[in-house]
Short mmCIF file of C-alpha atoms in Angstrom, two decimals:
data_model
loop_
_atom_site.label_atom_id
_atom_site.label_comp_id
_atom_site.label_asym_id
_atom_site.label_seq_id
_atom_site.Cartn_x
_atom_site.Cartn_y
_atom_site.Cartn_z
CA MET A 1 19.27 -23.19 15.19
CA GLY A 2 19.45 -19.52 14.34
CA SER A 3 20.87 -16.42 15.97
CA LEU A 4 18.99 -13.67 17.81
CA ALA A 5 20.06 -10.06 18.32
CA VAL A 6 17.95 -7.98 20.71
CA PHE A 7 18.43 -4.24 20.98
CA ASP A 8 16.92 -1.51 23.09
CA PHE A 9 16.21 1.66 21.08
CA ASP A 10 16.80 4.84 23.08
CA ARG A 11 20.47 5.36 23.98
CA THR A 12 21.33 2.07 22.30
CA ILE A 13 20.41 2.37 18.62
CA VAL A 14 19.77 6.11 18.70
CA ASP A 15 22.12 8.27 20.76
CA GLU A 16 19.21 10.15 22.32
CA ASP A 17 16.01 9.46 24.22
CA SER A 18 13.04 9.72 21.85
CA ASP A 19 10.58 10.76 24.56
CA ALA A 20 12.97 13.42 25.88
CA THR A 21 13.43 14.68 22.31
CA ILE A 22 9.71 15.42 22.06
CA ILE A 23 9.50 16.84 25.59
CA ASN A 24 12.36 19.23 24.83
CA ARG A 25 10.76 20.26 21.54
CA LEU A 26 7.52 20.87 23.38
CA ARG A 27 9.23 23.13 25.92
CA GLU A 28 9.92 25.55 23.08
CA LYS A 29 6.17 25.99 22.63
CA LYS A 30 4.51 25.36 25.98
CA PRO A 31 5.98 23.92 29.21
CA PRO A 32 4.82 20.30 29.52
CA PRO A 33 3.61 18.64 32.74
CA GLU A 34 6.50 17.50 34.91
CA TRP A 35 7.26 13.85 35.56
CA GLU A 36 6.48 12.78 39.13
CA ALA A 37 9.20 10.46 40.39
CA SER A 38 6.72 8.57 42.54
CA ASN A 39 4.95 7.32 39.40
CA HIS A 40 6.35 3.91 38.45
CA ASP A 41 4.83 3.87 34.97
CA TRP A 42 6.25 6.16 32.29
CA THR A 43 3.71 5.35 29.56
CA PRO A 44 0.72 7.17 31.16
CA TYR A 45 2.94 10.22 31.56
CA MET A 46 3.80 10.16 27.87
CA SER A 47 0.10 9.95 27.08
CA GLU A 48 -0.26 13.25 28.96
CA ILE A 49 2.67 14.66 27.00
CA PHE A 50 1.09 13.75 23.65
CA GLU A 51 -2.19 15.38 24.71
CA HIS A 52 -0.26 18.45 25.79
CA ALA A 53 1.68 18.48 22.51
CA TYR A 54 -1.57 18.41 20.56
CA SER A 55 -3.04 21.33 22.53
CA ALA A 56 0.22 23.26 22.10
CA GLY A 57 0.02 22.91 18.32
CA LEU A 58 2.85 20.42 17.84
CA SER A 59 1.82 18.73 14.60
CA PRO A 60 2.46 15.13 13.53
CA GLU A 61 4.98 16.49 11.05
CA ASP A 62 6.82 18.32 13.85
CA ILE A 63 6.94 15.17 15.95
CA LEU A 64 8.10 12.91 13.12
CA SER A 65 10.72 15.41 12.00
CA CYS A 66 12.22 15.45 15.51
CA ILE A 67 12.28 11.67 15.67
CA GLY A 68 13.73 11.17 12.20
CA SER A 69 16.58 13.57 12.93
CA MET A 70 17.85 11.69 16.00
CA ARG A 71 21.46 10.57 15.58
CA ALA A 72 22.31 6.90 15.51
CA VAL A 73 24.86 5.58 17.99
CA PRO A 74 28.12 5.24 16.01
CA GLY A 75 28.15 1.87 14.26
CA ALA A 76 24.49 1.06 14.99
CA GLU A 77 23.27 1.15 11.40
CA GLU A 78 26.21 -0.91 10.16
CA LEU A 79 25.71 -3.40 13.00
CA ILE A 80 22.03 -3.94 12.20
CA ARG A 81 22.64 -4.29 8.46
CA THR A 82 25.52 -6.73 8.99
CA LEU A 83 23.62 -8.97 11.37
CA ALA A 84 20.52 -9.01 9.16
CA ALA A 85 22.62 -9.86 6.10
CA ASP A 86 24.21 -12.73 8.07
CA GLY A 87 20.79 -14.20 8.81
CA TRP A 88 20.32 -13.07 12.41
CA ASP A 89 16.83 -12.38 13.70
CA VAL A 90 17.18 -8.73 14.74
CA ILE A 91 14.47 -7.40 17.04
CA LEU A 92 14.03 -4.15 18.93
CA LEU A 93 12.63 -4.45 22.46
CA THR A 94 11.89 -1.00 23.80
CA ASP A 95 9.68 1.04 26.08
CA ALA A 96 9.44 3.74 23.40
CA ASN A 97 6.52 3.40 20.95
CA SER A 98 5.77 2.02 17.52
CA VAL A 99 5.40 5.41 15.80
CA PHE A 100 8.77 6.71 16.97
CA VAL A 101 10.70 3.52 16.31
CA GLY A 102 9.02 2.72 12.99
CA HIS A 103 9.53 6.22 11.63
CA TRP A 104 13.19 6.34 12.62
CA LEU A 105 13.85 2.94 11.02
CA LYS A 106 12.09 4.04 7.84
CA VAL A 107 14.04 7.31 7.60
CA HIS A 108 17.33 5.46 8.06
CA GLY A 109 16.51 2.62 5.66
CA LEU A 110 16.59 -0.13 8.28
CA MET A 111 13.00 -1.37 8.30
CA ASP A 112 13.76 -4.44 6.18
CA CYS A 113 16.56 -5.46 8.56
CA ILE A 114 14.29 -5.78 11.59
CA LYS A 115 12.24 -8.92 12.24
CA SER A 116 10.05 -7.30 14.87
CA VAL A 117 9.65 -4.22 17.04
CA ILE A 118 8.25 -5.09 20.46
CA THR A 119 7.08 -1.87 22.05
CA ASN A 120 4.09 0.21 23.08
CA ARG A 121 1.59 0.69 20.28
CA ALA A 122 1.11 4.28 19.12
CA PHE A 123 -0.97 5.91 16.40
CA PHE A 124 -2.11 9.31 15.18
CA ARG A 125 -5.79 10.17 15.18
CA ASN A 126 -6.99 13.61 14.09
CA GLY A 127 -3.50 15.00 14.57
CA ARG A 128 -3.05 13.71 18.12
CA LEU A 129 -0.65 10.91 19.03
CA TYR A 130 -2.04 8.13 21.21
CA ILE A 131 -0.11 5.41 23.01
CA GLU A 132 -1.23 2.02 24.33
CA PRO A 133 0.71 -0.34 26.62
CA CYS A 134 2.68 -3.16 25.05
CA MET A 135 1.22 -5.48 27.70
CA HIS A 136 -0.59 -5.44 31.02
CA GLN A 137 1.65 -7.32 33.43
CA THR A 138 1.66 -7.63 37.20
CA GLY A 139 3.96 -10.62 37.60
CA CYS A 140 7.25 -8.69 37.60
CA GLY A 141 7.66 -6.23 40.43
CA ARG A 142 10.77 -4.54 39.06
CA CYS A 143 9.22 -3.66 35.67
CA PRO A 144 6.40 -1.25 34.84
CA THR A 145 2.99 -2.73 34.12
CA ASN A 146 3.17 -1.83 30.43
CA LEU A 147 6.29 -3.88 29.64
CA CYS A 148 8.45 -6.53 31.25
CA LYS A 149 11.20 -7.05 28.73
CA ALA A 150 12.09 -10.44 30.19
CA ALA A 151 8.52 -11.67 29.65
CA ALA A 152 8.42 -10.25 26.12
CA LEU A 153 11.76 -11.86 25.27
CA ALA A 154 10.65 -15.22 26.68
CA GLN A 155 7.48 -15.08 24.58
CA TRP A 156 9.47 -14.32 21.43
CA GLN A 157 11.86 -17.22 22.02
CA LEU A 158 8.96 -19.56 22.73
CA GLN A 159 7.44 -18.68 19.36
CA LYS A 160 10.58 -18.32 17.23
CA GLY A 161 13.40 -20.14 19.06
CA PRO A 162 15.44 -21.88 20.15
CA TYR A 163 18.56 -19.92 19.18
CA ALA A 164 22.15 -21.08 19.14
CA ASN A 165 23.44 -17.51 19.54
CA ILE A 166 21.81 -14.70 21.49
CA ILE A 167 23.03 -11.16 22.09
CA TYR A 168 21.26 -8.42 24.03
CA ALA A 169 22.35 -4.77 23.99
CA GLY A 170 20.87 -2.04 26.13
CA ASP A 171 21.57 0.81 28.50
CA GLY A 172 18.78 1.29 31.01
CA ARG A 173 17.42 -0.16 34.24
CA ASN A 174 14.60 -1.84 32.34
CA ASP A 175 17.24 -3.86 30.42
CA PHE A 176 18.45 -5.54 33.62
CA CYS A 177 15.42 -7.81 33.96
CA PRO A 178 15.92 -9.48 30.55
CA ALA A 179 19.68 -9.64 31.18
CA THR A 180 19.00 -11.86 34.21
CA VAL A 181 17.15 -14.48 32.12
CA LEU A 182 19.72 -14.81 29.35
CA PRO A 183 21.37 -18.26 29.20
CA PRO A 184 25.12 -18.73 29.80
CA HIS A 185 25.81 -19.05 26.06
CA ALA A 186 24.34 -15.57 25.43
CA THR A 187 26.19 -12.25 25.55
CA VAL A 188 24.78 -9.12 27.16
CA PHE A 189 26.20 -5.79 26.01
CA PRO A 190 25.62 -3.01 28.60
CA ARG A 191 26.47 0.50 27.43
CA ARG A 192 29.42 1.62 29.53
CA GLY A 193 28.59 4.19 32.19
CA TYR A 194 24.82 3.77 31.93
CA PRO A 195 22.44 2.22 34.50
CA LEU A 196 22.50 -1.31 33.04
CA ASP A 197 26.28 -1.34 33.23
CA GLU A 198 26.22 -0.30 36.89
CA LEU A 199 23.54 -2.84 37.82
CA ILE A 200 25.45 -5.68 36.16
CA LYS A 201 28.69 -4.65 37.87
CA LYS A 202 26.94 -4.81 41.25
CA THR A 203 25.39 -8.22 40.67
CA LEU A 204 28.61 -9.73 39.31
CA ILE A 205 30.46 -8.99 42.55
CA SER A 206 27.63 -10.32 44.71
CA PRO A 207 27.68 -13.84 46.22
CA ALA A 208 24.88 -14.95 43.88
CA PRO A 209 25.14 -13.06 40.55
CA GLN A 210 21.82 -12.68 38.77
CA VAL A 211 23.39 -12.43 35.31
CA LYS A 212 24.68 -15.72 33.89
CA ALA A 213 25.44 -14.53 30.35
CA ARG A 214 28.82 -13.31 29.16
CA VAL A 215 29.13 -9.55 29.70
CA VAL A 216 30.85 -7.19 27.25
CA PRO A 217 30.53 -3.43 27.97
CA TRP A 218 30.52 -1.13 24.95
CA ASP A 219 30.99 2.54 24.12
CA ASP A 220 29.77 2.37 20.52
CA CYS A 221 28.21 -0.28 18.31
CA TYR A 222 31.48 -1.01 16.53
CA ARG A 223 32.46 -2.88 19.71
CA ILE A 224 29.37 -5.09 19.39
CA LEU A 225 30.07 -5.59 15.70
CA GLN A 226 33.63 -6.63 16.48
CA GLU A 227 32.39 -9.23 18.98
CA THR A 228 29.57 -10.67 16.87
CA CYS A 229 31.24 -10.64 13.45
CA PRO A 230 35.01 -10.92 14.16
CA SER A 231 35.83 -12.52 10.82
CA LYS A 232 34.29 -9.58 8.94
CA TYR A 233 35.02 -6.75 11.29
CA ASN A 234 38.08 -6.80 13.51
CA VAL A 235 39.22 -3.18 13.41
CA ILE A 236 37.32 -0.46 15.23
CA PRO A 237 37.38 2.84 13.25
CA MET A 238 39.16 5.76 14.90
#
């Protein structure tokens, strides 16, 4: 059996939020529509943002330049390359979109290291960026309709598994759902101080913890590299 490494993208592989990067760039040209907290689904809002960006004159080149320039989390590129070279199936599971993730991976020379990117489909047409939901789900009440990461992960394992080793690294609230379905032999890596970390802390002190996997908080990806490849990497750079 093989090994599976699952990573979120925003604030996990890149040290920024890709959607926020475009929203902030757009503010320099024309104030975008504000997010309404009562709206559970982020993807329709980003569709509005892309329409607004097009009308404001933000070109595909502008958008891709912003995305390509996002900084990687320290150690993320080395982590991905090391795991891929060791034969791990490395996948990205993210509520971003295929254009943003694919372009960033291409710019940073990581495309060949990734088995799959599971995310919302996006594409340019006549200079305007469109986005489509990764899925249409109603079975999970704590996830948006466009993506339940637990369901997507289960589908991947059904098709490609089973795996002897599984790691999952993320930062956000939408990473908690897949963390709860990881088996005891898996390791979940919540980014320290972010929502996933806080949610896992709360469940671990509850009478019936929802997370069964081993939990290792991290501040940078060198910590994950140290845990997953100890024989090759046992010193964290200062």
